[in-house]
């Protein structure tokens, strides 16, 4: 094993840093492919490397994000799927100087590295969620509300003429969501075999599972975190998905069924329920920030 060195990758090249000498090794940068005996996707643009421990101490795991096609569940497919950016990795043996294993199905990458990919994905999802909430907070206090914001109120809080109490409530809850998002990763963790993207025990803990990465794309992850922040801060037992019984991206969705209970059509819930409905805030934030009623989430996987 080549101990005592750190490796830095950029584009098709890499640098080697000598820890004992506290200096970069002479003769670098060098090309990745011929020196690490890699080819194809692993000869350039690596995201990072993890060195194994104990019995795997002579192994290096090289990760890269690639554009590929996956099905609804995040498994690689050759046709009829969604084009996404997703992780792959290979394993390099320092002693034998060969790549001895390659994993190119993103769902397998997520499943083999417990919690690593979902927790890494949570970082940019938090930033995107905060951008959306910032846009919503800017739109909601305006007096008078502009036509686009009024339309978003109609879509997600079921009123075309929100009174000051409704606007004030939405503004206050957007603030609470923002505060919770900025607290992360406080009371936040990955949980094995969770069975879905995320869940929250109000005021106590938010958990994400592998589906956070395998089912959702970047937008869906941000929407999920807004949803869970709402549960964390002001859960009131109302949980009607933004897609329940609605047409989303041109596709008619059936009613949501949660814990055996059939949910009503999203657009029919009363304003009082919408004001404590997590999906209402996630969808409202998207619409005010992005300028269209996108409804990223379970009805739009991999986006």
One Martini backbone bead per residue (centre of mass of N, CA, C, O) as a GRO file, in nm:
protein
  303
    1UNK     BB    1   0.097   0.035   0.021
    2UNK     BB    2   0.061   0.393  -0.034
    3UNK     BB    3   0.176   0.550   0.211
    4UNK     BB    4   0.188   0.904   0.287
    5UNK     BB    5  -0.050   0.992   0.088
    6UNK     BB    6  -0.212   1.234  -0.119
    7UNK     BB    7  -0.496   1.280  -0.344
    8UNK     BB    8  -0.554   1.497  -0.634
    9UNK     BB    9  -0.835   1.576  -0.838
   10UNK     BB   10  -0.841   1.696  -1.195
   11UNK     BB   11  -0.988   1.591  -1.430
   12UNK     BB   12  -0.725   1.399  -1.587
   13UNK     BB   13  -0.573   1.468  -1.315
   14UNK     BB   14  -0.303   1.442  -1.062
   15UNK     BB   15  -0.198   1.473  -0.724
   16UNK     BB   16   0.082   1.442  -0.491
   17UNK     BB   17   0.106   1.417  -0.137
   18UNK     BB   18   0.366   1.450   0.107
   19UNK     BB   19   0.355   1.421   0.436
   20UNK     BB   20   0.649   1.403   0.549
   21UNK     BB   21   0.743   1.649   0.348
   22UNK     BB   22   0.527   1.869   0.308
   23UNK     BB   23   0.478   1.798  -0.014
   24UNK     BB   24   0.481   1.790  -0.332
   25UNK     BB   25   0.537   1.580  -0.567
   26UNK     BB   26   0.733   1.509  -0.809
   27UNK     BB   27   0.595   1.514  -1.144
   28UNK     BB   28   0.344   1.689  -1.106
   29UNK     BB   29   0.107   1.620  -1.293
   30UNK     BB   30  -0.096   1.329  -1.374
   31UNK     BB   31  -0.250   1.093  -1.532
   32UNK     BB   32  -0.491   0.879  -1.440
   33UNK     BB   33  -0.526   0.632  -1.624
   34UNK     BB   34  -0.221   0.507  -1.646
   35UNK     BB   35  -0.169   0.520  -1.318
   36UNK     BB   36  -0.464   0.377  -1.228
   37UNK     BB   37  -0.584   0.185  -1.439
   38UNK     BB   38  -0.799   0.351  -1.599
   39UNK     BB   39  -1.124   0.400  -1.761
   40UNK     BB   40  -1.329   0.606  -1.889
   41UNK     BB   41  -1.501   0.739  -1.630
   42UNK     BB   42  -1.213   0.692  -1.445
   43UNK     BB   43  -1.009   0.910  -1.613
   44UNK     BB   44  -1.207   1.145  -1.504
   45UNK     BB   45  -1.373   1.352  -1.297
   46UNK     BB   46  -1.339   1.310  -1.000
   47UNK     BB   47  -1.484   1.348  -0.679
   48UNK     BB   48  -1.352   1.096  -0.508
   49UNK     BB   49  -1.184   0.937  -0.217
   50UNK     BB   50  -1.170   0.613  -0.046
   51UNK     BB   51  -1.008   0.459   0.209
   52UNK     BB   52  -0.961   0.175   0.339
   53UNK     BB   53  -1.006  -0.065   0.603
   54UNK     BB   54  -0.816  -0.293   0.712
   55UNK     BB   55  -0.878  -0.532   0.483
   56UNK     BB   56  -0.908  -0.248   0.292
   57UNK     BB   57  -0.629  -0.076   0.302
   58UNK     BB   58  -0.549  -0.139  -0.024
   59UNK     BB   59  -0.798   0.043  -0.092
   60UNK     BB   60  -0.965   0.238  -0.349
   61UNK     BB   61  -1.243   0.468  -0.383
   62UNK     BB   62  -1.385   0.580  -0.686
   63UNK     BB   63  -1.571   0.873  -0.757
   64UNK     BB   64  -1.857   0.944  -0.979
   65UNK     BB   65  -2.039   1.162  -1.187
   66UNK     BB   66  -2.308   1.070  -1.406
   67UNK     BB   67  -2.476   1.033  -1.704
   68UNK     BB   68  -2.792   0.865  -1.686
   69UNK     BB   69  -3.027   0.589  -1.679
   70UNK     BB   70  -3.337   0.560  -1.499
   71UNK     BB   71  -3.569   0.454  -1.308
   72UNK     BB   72  -3.797   0.520  -1.067
   73UNK     BB   73  -3.586   0.359  -0.852
   74UNK     BB   74  -3.276   0.417  -0.968
   75UNK     BB   75  -3.223   0.220  -1.193
   76UNK     BB   76  -3.054   0.111  -1.439
   77UNK     BB   77  -3.126   0.190  -1.788
   78UNK     BB   78  -3.171   0.178  -2.150
   79UNK     BB   79  -3.488   0.259  -2.132
   80UNK     BB   80  -3.760   0.463  -2.038
   81UNK     BB   81  -3.630   0.685  -1.862
   82UNK     BB   82  -3.418   0.886  -1.662
   83UNK     BB   83  -3.215   1.162  -1.684
   84UNK     BB   84  -2.919   1.160  -1.481
   85UNK     BB   85  -2.727   1.239  -1.198
   86UNK     BB   86  -2.491   0.986  -1.085
   87UNK     BB   87  -2.338   0.741  -0.899
   88UNK     BB   88  -2.008   0.597  -0.917
   89UNK     BB   89  -1.769   0.311  -0.880
   90UNK     BB   90  -1.432   0.214  -0.794
   91UNK     BB   91  -1.175  -0.038  -0.726
   92UNK     BB   92  -0.847   0.004  -0.595
   93UNK     BB   93  -0.533  -0.166  -0.602
   94UNK     BB   94  -0.234  -0.082  -0.480
   95UNK     BB   95  -0.062  -0.347  -0.502
   96UNK     BB   96  -0.171  -0.436  -0.805
   97UNK     BB   97  -0.263  -0.200  -0.988
   98UNK     BB   98  -0.594  -0.234  -0.993
   99UNK     BB   99  -0.912  -0.279  -1.106
  100UNK     BB  100  -1.157  -0.496  -0.917
  101UNK     BB  101  -1.414  -0.290  -0.923
  102UNK     BB  102  -1.751  -0.210  -1.056
  103UNK     BB  103  -2.012   0.048  -1.004
  104UNK     BB  104  -2.307   0.158  -1.219
  105UNK     BB  105  -2.543   0.141  -1.016
  106UNK     BB  106  -2.683   0.373  -0.822
  107UNK     BB  107  -2.841   0.189  -0.623
  108UNK     BB  108  -2.587   0.030  -0.534
  109UNK     BB  109  -2.425   0.259  -0.423
  110UNK     BB  110  -2.622   0.340  -0.204
  111UNK     BB  111  -2.648   0.050  -0.067
  112UNK     BB  112  -2.324   0.007  -0.002
  113UNK     BB  113  -2.327   0.315   0.132
  114UNK     BB  114  -2.415   0.389   0.430
  115UNK     BB  115  -2.550   0.716   0.392
  116UNK     BB  116  -2.361   0.876   0.204
  117UNK     BB  117  -2.538   0.985  -0.032
  118UNK     BB  118  -2.779   1.113   0.120
  119UNK     BB  119  -2.599   1.310   0.289
  120UNK     BB  120  -2.475   1.452   0.046
  121UNK     BB  121  -2.752   1.537  -0.086
  122UNK     BB  122  -2.852   1.723   0.148
  123UNK     BB  123  -2.688   1.976   0.102
  124UNK     BB  124  -2.809   2.087  -0.173
  125UNK     BB  125  -3.104   2.064  -0.073
  126UNK     BB  126  -3.089   2.283   0.139
  127UNK     BB  127  -3.007   2.516  -0.048
  128UNK     BB  128  -3.256   2.500  -0.234
  129UNK     BB  129  -3.472   2.531  -0.017
  130UNK     BB  130  -3.376   2.813   0.075
  131UNK     BB  131  -3.425   2.953  -0.193
  132UNK     BB  132  -3.731   2.905  -0.202
  133UNK     BB  133  -3.801   3.034   0.070
  134UNK     BB  134  -3.689   3.310   0.000
  135UNK     BB  135  -3.889   3.363  -0.232
  136UNK     BB  136  -4.146   3.336  -0.056
  137UNK     BB  137  -4.076   3.560   0.152
  138UNK     BB  138  -4.073   3.787  -0.060
  139UNK     BB  139  -4.371   3.748  -0.170
  140UNK     BB  140  -4.570   3.741   0.084
  141UNK     BB  141  -4.531   4.056   0.203
  142UNK     BB  142  -4.652   4.190  -0.019
  143UNK     BB  143  -4.795   4.526  -0.095
  144UNK     BB  144  -4.951   4.398  -0.286
  145UNK     BB  145  -5.013   4.112  -0.417
  146UNK     BB  146  -4.919   3.955  -0.676
  147UNK     BB  147  -5.053   3.759  -0.917
  148UNK     BB  148  -4.861   3.514  -0.877
  149UNK     BB  149  -4.905   3.487  -0.569
  150UNK     BB  150  -5.211   3.453  -0.577
  151UNK     BB  151  -5.199   3.191  -0.738
  152UNK     BB  152  -5.040   3.033  -0.523
  153UNK     BB  153  -5.253   3.057  -0.305
  154UNK     BB  154  -5.474   2.907  -0.467
  155UNK     BB  155  -5.315   2.635  -0.509
  156UNK     BB  156  -5.212   2.597  -0.173
  157UNK     BB  157  -5.451   2.778   0.010
  158UNK     BB  158  -5.738   2.814  -0.123
  159UNK     BB  159  -5.697   3.139  -0.208
  160UNK     BB  160  -5.749   3.446  -0.387
  161UNK     BB  161  -5.810   3.615  -0.093
  162UNK     BB  162  -5.594   3.679   0.123
  163UNK     BB  163  -5.571   3.755   0.431
  164UNK     BB  164  -5.379   3.872   0.683
  165UNK     BB  165  -5.379   3.605   0.840
  166UNK     BB  166  -5.280   3.419   0.618
  167UNK     BB  167  -5.022   3.569   0.542
  168UNK     BB  168  -4.897   3.564   0.826
  169UNK     BB  169  -4.890   3.259   0.858
  170UNK     BB  170  -4.714   3.191   0.617
  171UNK     BB  171  -4.474   3.367   0.694
  172UNK     BB  172  -4.416   3.229   0.971
  173UNK     BB  173  -4.376   2.936   0.851
  174UNK     BB  174  -4.143   3.001   0.667
  175UNK     BB  175  -3.956   3.082   0.894
  176UNK     BB  176  -3.955   2.805   1.038
  177UNK     BB  177  -3.839   2.649   0.805
  178UNK     BB  178  -3.578   2.804   0.775
  179UNK     BB  179  -3.472   2.746   1.060
  180UNK     BB  180  -3.464   2.440   1.028
  181UNK     BB  181  -3.274   2.422   0.782
  182UNK     BB  182  -3.033   2.573   0.935
  183UNK     BB  183  -2.998   2.335   1.151
  184UNK     BB  184  -2.888   2.152   0.967
  185UNK     BB  185  -2.805   1.835   1.116
  186UNK     BB  186  -2.995   1.870   1.338
  187UNK     BB  187  -3.183   1.619   1.401
  188UNK     BB  188  -3.028   1.427   1.175
  189UNK     BB  189  -3.067   1.120   0.971
  190UNK     BB  190  -2.974   0.810   0.872
  191UNK     BB  191  -3.182   0.519   0.778
  192UNK     BB  192  -3.220   0.202   0.770
  193UNK     BB  193  -3.489   0.074   0.617
  194UNK     BB  194  -3.719   0.297   0.589
  195UNK     BB  195  -3.893   0.294   0.289
  196UNK     BB  196  -3.832   0.607   0.254
  197UNK     BB  197  -3.716   0.921   0.220
  198UNK     BB  198  -3.892   1.052   0.472
  199UNK     BB  199  -3.906   1.142   0.830
  200UNK     BB  200  -4.096   1.281   1.121
  201UNK     BB  201  -4.047   1.381   1.453
  202UNK     BB  202  -4.182   1.614   1.614
  203UNK     BB  203  -3.920   1.804   1.753
  204UNK     BB  204  -3.682   1.562   1.714
  205UNK     BB  205  -3.673   1.401   1.409
  206UNK     BB  206  -3.495   1.348   1.102
  207UNK     BB  207  -3.530   1.107   0.837
  208UNK     BB  208  -3.332   0.931   0.598
  209UNK     BB  209  -3.320   0.745   0.304
  210UNK     BB  210  -3.236   0.599   0.011
  211UNK     BB  211  -3.480   0.734  -0.148
  212UNK     BB  212  -3.367   1.021  -0.146
  213UNK     BB  213  -3.169   0.925  -0.396
  214UNK     BB  214  -3.327   0.707  -0.583
  215UNK     BB  215  -3.606   0.876  -0.633
  216UNK     BB  216  -3.485   1.150  -0.606
  217UNK     BB  217  -3.407   1.451  -0.704
  218UNK     BB  218  -3.305   1.763  -0.636
  219UNK     BB  219  -3.598   1.877  -0.611
  220UNK     BB  220  -3.727   1.654  -0.437
  221UNK     BB  221  -3.537   1.693  -0.194
  222UNK     BB  222  -3.615   1.982  -0.128
  223UNK     BB  223  -3.915   1.927  -0.085
  224UNK     BB  224  -3.878   1.721   0.144
  225UNK     BB  225  -3.740   1.918   0.348
  226UNK     BB  226  -3.975   2.111   0.373
  227UNK     BB  227  -4.180   1.908   0.467
  228UNK     BB  228  -4.019   1.817   0.725
  229UNK     BB  229  -3.996   2.098   0.856
  230UNK     BB  230  -4.296   2.125   0.903
  231UNK     BB  231  -4.331   1.884   1.089
  232UNK     BB  232  -4.126   1.978   1.303
  233UNK     BB  233  -4.277   2.268   1.373
  234UNK     BB  234  -4.621   2.220   1.267
  235UNK     BB  235  -4.770   1.969   1.342
  236UNK     BB  236  -5.141   1.865   1.263
  237UNK     BB  237  -5.213   1.591   1.083
  238UNK     BB  238  -5.165   1.714   0.802
  239UNK     BB  239  -5.119   1.506   0.478
  240UNK     BB  240  -5.143   1.637   0.164
  241UNK     BB  241  -5.050   1.586  -0.131
  242UNK     BB  242  -4.992   1.776  -0.423
  243UNK     BB  243  -5.102   1.513  -0.610
  244UNK     BB  244  -5.376   1.452  -0.499
  245UNK     BB  245  -5.594   1.422  -0.766
  246UNK     BB  246  -5.393   1.545  -0.975
  247UNK     BB  247  -5.239   1.736  -1.225
  248UNK     BB  248  -4.901   1.641  -1.316
  249UNK     BB  249  -4.735   1.705  -1.585
  250UNK     BB  250  -5.005   1.584  -1.745
  251UNK     BB  251  -5.079   1.382  -1.501
  252UNK     BB  252  -5.300   1.177  -1.360
  253UNK     BB  253  -5.373   1.145  -1.022
  254UNK     BB  254  -5.432   0.977  -0.763
  255UNK     BB  255  -5.512   0.914  -0.461
  256UNK     BB  256  -5.386   0.925  -0.167
  257UNK     BB  257  -5.231   0.670   0.051
  258UNK     BB  258  -5.219   0.686   0.413
  259UNK     BB  259  -5.225   0.447   0.627
  260UNK     BB  260  -5.506   0.355   0.468
  261UNK     BB  261  -5.573   0.654   0.384
  262UNK     BB  262  -5.773   0.848   0.190
  263UNK     BB  263  -5.713   1.124   0.022
  264UNK     BB  264  -5.778   1.415  -0.083
  265UNK     BB  265  -5.798   1.654  -0.286
  266UNK     BB  266  -5.587   1.904  -0.274
  267UNK     BB  267  -5.785   2.147  -0.388
  268UNK     BB  268  -6.016   2.076  -0.142
  269UNK     BB  269  -5.884   2.185   0.087
  270UNK     BB  270  -5.891   2.379   0.338
  271UNK     BB  271  -5.725   2.647   0.446
  272UNK     BB  272  -5.677   2.547   0.738
  273UNK     BB  273  -5.522   2.292   0.638
  274UNK     BB  274  -5.311   2.420   0.446
  275UNK     BB  275  -5.160   2.583   0.686
  276UNK     BB  276  -5.061   2.263   0.791
  277UNK     BB  277  -4.947   2.166   0.511
  278UNK     BB  278  -4.651   2.068   0.393
  279UNK     BB  279  -4.703   2.065   0.078
  280UNK     BB  280  -4.790   2.360   0.052
  281UNK     BB  281  -4.506   2.482   0.109
  282UNK     BB  282  -4.339   2.338  -0.104
  283UNK     BB  283  -4.514   2.435  -0.352
  284UNK     BB  284  -4.514   2.740  -0.296
  285UNK     BB  285  -4.209   2.784  -0.305
  286UNK     BB  286  -4.170   2.696  -0.594
  287UNK     BB  287  -4.365   2.892  -0.739
  288UNK     BB  288  -4.238   3.164  -0.633
  289UNK     BB  289  -3.939   3.097  -0.726
  290UNK     BB  290  -4.001   2.971  -1.039
  291UNK     BB  291  -4.294   3.058  -1.176
  292UNK     BB  292  -4.417   2.761  -1.122
  293UNK     BB  293  -4.621   2.462  -1.097
  294UNK     BB  294  -4.427   2.191  -1.027
  295UNK     BB  295  -4.441   1.964  -0.804
  296UNK     BB  296  -4.215   1.835  -0.659
  297UNK     BB  297  -4.201   1.469  -0.624
  298UNK     BB  298  -4.371   1.176  -0.637
  299UNK     BB  299  -4.488   1.264  -0.934
  300UNK     BB  300  -4.157   1.348  -0.990
  301UNK     BB  301  -3.929   1.155  -1.048
  302UNK     BB  302  -3.583   1.241  -1.076
  303UNK     BB  303  -3.604   1.584  -1.041
   0.00000   0.00000   0.00000
